[in-house]
């Protein structure tokens, strides 16, 4: 495998200086990249998704809004988060926060992502942090390296293996349709996890520009990205925007409802996650 790009974590003051200097003059609409998004003629463009999960009798919510550039590539993601945390006395407190992601296509094969996580109130849960990631695309638009891992793809473009800097190796499982069904994780000849059939899918195909299975975290390698360990769902959304090879074409297993155009607008998944999808007009 090629060398991995190093994830850079900086103090807030240094980070802001780096962002302002590195990206000066950047124009998302004219930037050139090997990465190309799903064609708008074939898929509905999603403007946002609200995800809700009931946990310990409380609704945890993540409300995402997506902003695209002139070439329909993802440009910015803003997510309002509502969670709950215990203080030292065991009392639950409501915690509101936000996750912001900025995608920067530096050159044909290099992409950076700037992620900011904030929360309120402080002292109960402290998630305020800023991250800067880098990745490299192959000529066919798939990420070969990102932050702490390198990727290997099958002849059909499916993600087959991912090699972590910490010596873990993920082997991905797929069904006959190409959906990611699970994974195996090995480290120095020791099996850490083996779940080949962890994820199930509906018969209905996903007709949105977002890989919904990737959006909810079925591409488990994104869990290894520093800064994502304490988040319930991916904070960089690589798989969701088809950057990690062929997407999972099916909708995750659950009860789905559709609009007049046949596009999914609400899904209650088998694990209790509820998704409400809104589309770009």
Short mmCIF file of C-alpha atoms in Angstrom, two decimals:
data_model
loop_
_atom_site.label_atom_id
_atom_site.label_comp_id
_atom_site.label_asym_id
_atom_site.label_seq_id
_atom_site.Cartn_x
_atom_site.Cartn_y
_atom_site.Cartn_z
CA UNK A 1 0.00 0.00 0.00
CA UNK A 2 1.06 3.57 -0.55
CA UNK A 3 1.89 5.72 2.41
CA UNK A 4 -1.14 7.13 4.17
CA UNK A 5 -1.85 10.80 4.47
CA UNK A 6 -1.30 12.03 8.00
CA UNK A 7 -4.26 13.46 9.82
CA UNK A 8 -3.40 16.83 11.27
CA UNK A 9 -4.89 17.84 14.61
CA UNK A 10 -4.16 21.38 15.68
CA UNK A 11 -5.04 23.72 18.50
CA UNK A 12 -7.82 26.10 17.52
CA UNK A 13 -5.56 29.10 17.01
CA UNK A 14 -3.11 27.22 14.80
CA UNK A 15 -5.92 25.54 12.93
CA UNK A 16 -7.59 28.78 11.96
CA UNK A 17 -4.32 30.19 10.66
CA UNK A 18 -3.75 27.07 8.58
CA UNK A 19 -7.23 27.15 7.12
CA UNK A 20 -7.06 30.79 6.13
CA UNK A 21 -3.67 30.44 4.44
CA UNK A 22 -3.98 27.00 2.84
CA UNK A 23 -7.34 27.66 1.19
CA UNK A 24 -6.93 31.26 0.14
CA UNK A 25 -8.41 31.76 -3.30
CA UNK A 26 -10.10 28.35 -3.37
CA UNK A 27 -13.22 28.22 -5.56
CA UNK A 28 -15.34 25.10 -5.02
CA UNK A 29 -17.29 25.62 -8.25
CA UNK A 30 -14.22 25.56 -10.51
CA UNK A 31 -11.99 23.13 -8.59
CA UNK A 32 -10.93 20.09 -10.64
CA UNK A 33 -10.94 16.61 -9.12
CA UNK A 34 -10.85 12.97 -10.22
CA UNK A 35 -13.78 12.49 -7.84
CA UNK A 36 -17.16 12.91 -9.53
CA UNK A 37 -20.54 12.66 -7.79
CA UNK A 38 -23.52 10.58 -8.83
CA UNK A 39 -25.24 12.08 -11.91
CA UNK A 40 -28.22 14.25 -11.02
CA UNK A 41 -30.24 12.78 -13.90
CA UNK A 42 -30.22 9.37 -12.21
CA UNK A 43 -30.64 10.31 -8.53
CA UNK A 44 -32.60 12.84 -6.47
CA UNK A 45 -30.36 15.42 -4.80
CA UNK A 46 -30.81 15.35 -1.03
CA UNK A 47 -30.90 18.72 0.71
CA UNK A 48 -30.91 17.31 4.22
CA UNK A 49 -31.56 14.34 6.49
CA UNK A 50 -32.82 14.36 10.04
CA UNK A 51 -31.82 11.24 11.95
CA UNK A 52 -33.41 10.31 15.28
CA UNK A 53 -32.58 7.45 17.62
CA UNK A 54 -34.31 6.62 20.89
CA UNK A 55 -31.80 5.74 23.60
CA UNK A 56 -32.59 5.30 27.30
CA UNK A 57 -35.98 6.91 26.70
CA UNK A 58 -34.50 10.04 25.12
CA UNK A 59 -34.47 11.15 21.49
CA UNK A 60 -30.99 11.79 20.15
CA UNK A 61 -31.13 13.77 16.90
CA UNK A 62 -28.73 14.73 14.11
CA UNK A 63 -30.15 17.20 11.58
CA UNK A 64 -27.91 17.40 8.49
CA UNK A 65 -28.00 20.04 5.76
CA UNK A 66 -25.95 19.53 2.59
CA UNK A 67 -24.52 22.22 0.33
CA UNK A 68 -23.16 21.31 -3.10
CA UNK A 69 -20.90 23.05 -5.59
CA UNK A 70 -21.68 23.78 -9.25
CA UNK A 71 -20.59 20.24 -10.20
CA UNK A 72 -22.93 18.69 -7.58
CA UNK A 73 -20.00 17.60 -5.39
CA UNK A 74 -20.48 17.95 -1.66
CA UNK A 75 -19.12 21.31 -0.49
CA UNK A 76 -20.32 21.79 3.08
CA UNK A 77 -22.24 19.76 5.66
CA UNK A 78 -23.83 21.33 8.71
CA UNK A 79 -25.36 19.14 11.39
CA UNK A 80 -27.29 20.28 14.47
CA UNK A 81 -27.00 17.69 17.23
CA UNK A 82 -29.11 17.06 20.32
CA UNK A 83 -27.82 14.46 22.78
CA UNK A 84 -27.96 13.76 26.51
CA UNK A 85 -25.12 13.26 28.99
CA UNK A 86 -24.84 12.36 32.66
CA UNK A 87 -23.10 14.59 35.17
CA UNK A 88 -21.15 13.23 38.13
CA UNK A 89 -24.35 12.82 40.16
CA UNK A 90 -25.96 10.66 37.48
CA UNK A 91 -28.41 13.33 36.35
CA UNK A 92 -29.06 13.61 32.60
CA UNK A 93 -28.57 16.95 30.85
CA UNK A 94 -29.61 17.95 27.36
CA UNK A 95 -26.59 18.81 25.23
CA UNK A 96 -26.90 20.70 21.95
CA UNK A 97 -24.09 21.03 19.48
CA UNK A 98 -23.08 21.21 15.87
CA UNK A 99 -20.78 19.46 13.41
CA UNK A 100 -19.50 21.36 10.37
CA UNK A 101 -17.60 19.75 7.50
CA UNK A 102 -15.93 21.62 4.65
CA UNK A 103 -14.73 19.61 1.64
CA UNK A 104 -11.86 21.14 -0.35
CA UNK A 105 -10.69 19.61 -3.64
CA UNK A 106 -7.14 20.92 -3.65
CA UNK A 107 -6.10 19.26 -6.91
CA UNK A 108 -7.19 16.43 -9.19
CA UNK A 109 -6.23 13.79 -6.67
CA UNK A 110 -5.99 15.58 -3.29
CA UNK A 111 -8.92 16.45 -1.01
CA UNK A 112 -8.97 18.03 2.43
CA UNK A 113 -11.82 18.02 4.94
CA UNK A 114 -12.06 20.51 7.79
CA UNK A 115 -14.32 19.37 10.61
CA UNK A 116 -15.46 21.42 13.60
CA UNK A 117 -17.41 19.96 16.54
CA UNK A 118 -18.97 22.20 19.18
CA UNK A 119 -21.26 21.52 22.14
CA UNK A 120 -23.14 23.34 24.89
CA UNK A 121 -23.14 23.29 27.89
CA UNK A 122 -19.46 22.91 28.64
CA UNK A 123 -18.46 20.90 31.69
CA UNK A 124 -21.12 18.24 31.08
CA UNK A 125 -19.67 17.06 27.80
CA UNK A 126 -16.70 18.62 26.06
CA UNK A 127 -16.69 17.91 22.34
CA UNK A 128 -15.29 21.22 21.11
CA UNK A 129 -12.54 20.37 18.66
CA UNK A 130 -11.29 21.03 15.16
CA UNK A 131 -9.74 18.57 12.75
CA UNK A 132 -8.06 18.73 9.39
CA UNK A 133 -7.94 15.61 7.23
CA UNK A 134 -6.35 14.82 3.88
CA UNK A 135 -6.97 12.10 1.32
CA UNK A 136 -5.84 10.99 -2.13
CA UNK A 137 -8.05 9.87 -5.03
CA UNK A 138 -7.12 7.43 -7.77
CA UNK A 139 -7.70 8.46 -11.38
CA UNK A 140 -11.10 6.75 -11.27
CA UNK A 141 -12.23 8.85 -8.31
CA UNK A 142 -11.94 6.41 -5.41
CA UNK A 143 -10.02 7.23 -2.23
CA UNK A 144 -6.84 5.19 -2.09
CA UNK A 145 -5.68 6.83 1.15
CA UNK A 146 -7.38 8.92 3.78
CA UNK A 147 -6.03 10.09 7.15
CA UNK A 148 -5.04 6.83 8.85
CA UNK A 149 -5.94 4.16 6.30
CA UNK A 150 -5.28 2.94 2.77
CA UNK A 151 -7.92 1.22 0.64
CA UNK A 152 -7.92 -1.73 -1.73
CA UNK A 153 -10.73 -2.28 -4.25
CA UNK A 154 -11.98 -5.24 -6.26
CA UNK A 155 -12.12 -5.28 -10.04
CA UNK A 156 -15.74 -4.15 -9.80
CA UNK A 157 -14.80 -1.10 -7.72
CA UNK A 158 -16.06 -2.43 -4.39
CA UNK A 159 -14.10 -1.68 -1.23
CA UNK A 160 -12.48 -5.00 -0.35
CA UNK A 161 -9.82 -4.19 2.28
CA UNK A 162 -8.62 -1.26 4.34
CA UNK A 163 -5.22 -1.12 6.02
CA UNK A 164 -4.94 1.00 9.16
CA UNK A 165 -1.86 2.72 10.51
CA UNK A 166 -2.47 0.85 13.79
CA UNK A 167 -1.96 -2.46 11.92
CA UNK A 168 -5.63 -3.38 11.82
CA UNK A 169 -6.90 -4.79 8.54
CA UNK A 170 -10.58 -4.66 7.61
CA UNK A 171 -11.99 -7.10 5.05
CA UNK A 172 -15.41 -6.06 3.79
CA UNK A 173 -18.28 -8.46 2.97
CA UNK A 174 -20.82 -7.81 0.20
CA UNK A 175 -23.96 -9.50 -1.03
CA UNK A 176 -24.76 -10.29 -4.67
CA UNK A 177 -26.12 -6.76 -5.22
CA UNK A 178 -22.96 -5.14 -3.93
CA UNK A 179 -24.35 -4.00 -0.57
CA UNK A 180 -21.86 -3.97 2.30
CA UNK A 181 -23.14 -6.67 4.65
CA UNK A 182 -20.37 -6.68 7.25
CA UNK A 183 -16.66 -6.93 7.92
CA UNK A 184 -13.83 -8.77 9.55
CA UNK A 185 -11.09 -6.98 11.47
CA UNK A 186 -7.67 -8.57 12.02
CA UNK A 187 -4.61 -7.29 13.84
CA UNK A 188 -1.22 -9.05 13.83
CA UNK A 189 -2.78 -12.46 13.04
CA UNK A 190 -5.50 -12.00 15.65
CA UNK A 191 -9.20 -11.71 14.78
CA UNK A 192 -10.67 -8.70 16.61
CA UNK A 193 -14.14 -8.84 15.03
CA UNK A 194 -15.93 -10.99 12.47
CA UNK A 195 -19.42 -9.86 11.46
CA UNK A 196 -19.97 -10.85 7.81
CA UNK A 197 -23.76 -10.44 8.01
CA UNK A 198 -24.10 -7.46 10.33
CA UNK A 199 -26.17 -5.28 7.96
CA UNK A 200 -29.42 -6.07 6.14
CA UNK A 201 -31.15 -4.29 3.28
CA UNK A 202 -34.61 -3.69 1.89
CA UNK A 203 -35.60 -4.83 -1.58
CA UNK A 204 -36.07 -1.19 -2.60
CA UNK A 205 -33.15 0.50 -4.34
CA UNK A 206 -31.72 3.79 -3.12
CA UNK A 207 -32.60 6.50 -5.67
CA UNK A 208 -30.92 9.40 -3.86
CA UNK A 209 -27.47 10.89 -4.47
CA UNK A 210 -26.41 9.76 -0.98
CA UNK A 211 -25.42 6.21 -0.06
CA UNK A 212 -27.82 5.85 2.87
CA UNK A 213 -26.05 2.73 4.16
CA UNK A 214 -22.79 4.66 4.23
CA UNK A 215 -24.53 7.62 5.85
CA UNK A 216 -25.60 5.54 8.87
CA UNK A 217 -22.11 4.05 9.24
CA UNK A 218 -22.18 0.65 7.53
CA UNK A 219 -18.73 1.37 6.08
CA UNK A 220 -17.09 0.70 9.43
CA UNK A 221 -13.58 1.84 8.49
CA UNK A 222 -14.67 5.45 8.98
CA UNK A 223 -14.79 4.64 12.71
CA UNK A 224 -10.99 4.55 12.71
CA UNK A 225 -10.67 8.20 11.71
CA UNK A 226 -9.40 10.20 14.73
CA UNK A 227 -12.15 12.41 16.10
CA UNK A 228 -14.84 9.93 15.12
CA UNK A 229 -14.35 7.55 18.04
CA UNK A 230 -16.87 9.25 20.32
CA UNK A 231 -19.42 10.12 17.66
CA UNK A 232 -22.32 7.77 17.02
CA UNK A 233 -22.13 8.31 13.26
CA UNK A 234 -19.41 9.25 10.71
CA UNK A 235 -18.26 12.86 10.86
CA UNK A 236 -16.66 12.99 7.42
CA UNK A 237 -19.22 11.01 5.33
CA UNK A 238 -16.82 9.49 2.82
CA UNK A 239 -18.93 6.46 1.98
CA UNK A 240 -22.12 8.51 2.00
CA UNK A 241 -20.82 10.54 -0.95
CA UNK A 242 -19.45 7.55 -2.89
CA UNK A 243 -15.77 8.23 -2.21
CA UNK A 244 -15.02 4.67 -1.07
CA UNK A 245 -15.89 2.70 -4.16
CA UNK A 246 -19.17 1.25 -5.36
CA UNK A 247 -22.08 2.22 -3.14
CA UNK A 248 -24.50 -0.12 -1.41
CA UNK A 249 -27.41 0.13 -3.88
CA UNK A 250 -30.13 -0.96 -1.47
CA UNK A 251 -31.87 0.99 1.27
CA UNK A 252 -31.12 -0.30 4.78
CA UNK A 253 -33.71 -2.74 6.07
CA UNK A 254 -36.75 -1.05 7.58
CA UNK A 255 -40.13 0.47 6.85
CA UNK A 256 -39.89 3.12 4.12
CA UNK A 257 -42.39 5.65 2.78
CA UNK A 258 -42.08 7.52 -0.52
CA UNK A 259 -43.21 10.74 -2.16
CA UNK A 260 -45.12 11.11 -5.43
CA UNK A 261 -41.87 10.72 -7.38
CA UNK A 262 -41.09 7.42 -5.71
CA UNK A 263 -38.23 8.83 -3.64
CA UNK A 264 -37.79 7.75 -0.01
CA UNK A 265 -38.86 10.44 2.46
CA UNK A 266 -39.00 8.49 5.72
CA UNK A 267 -37.43 5.31 6.96
CA UNK A 268 -37.74 3.54 10.29
CA UNK A 269 -34.85 1.10 10.27
CA UNK A 270 -34.76 -2.29 11.93
CA UNK A 271 -32.45 -0.98 14.68
CA UNK A 272 -34.84 1.87 15.54
CA UNK A 273 -33.12 4.69 13.68
CA UNK A 274 -35.59 7.06 12.01
CA UNK A 275 -34.55 9.00 8.91
CA UNK A 276 -36.49 11.92 7.42
CA UNK A 277 -35.18 12.98 4.02
CA UNK A 278 -35.75 16.31 2.31
CA UNK A 279 -34.80 17.08 -1.29
CA UNK A 280 -33.34 20.00 -3.16
CA UNK A 281 -36.00 21.92 -5.07
#
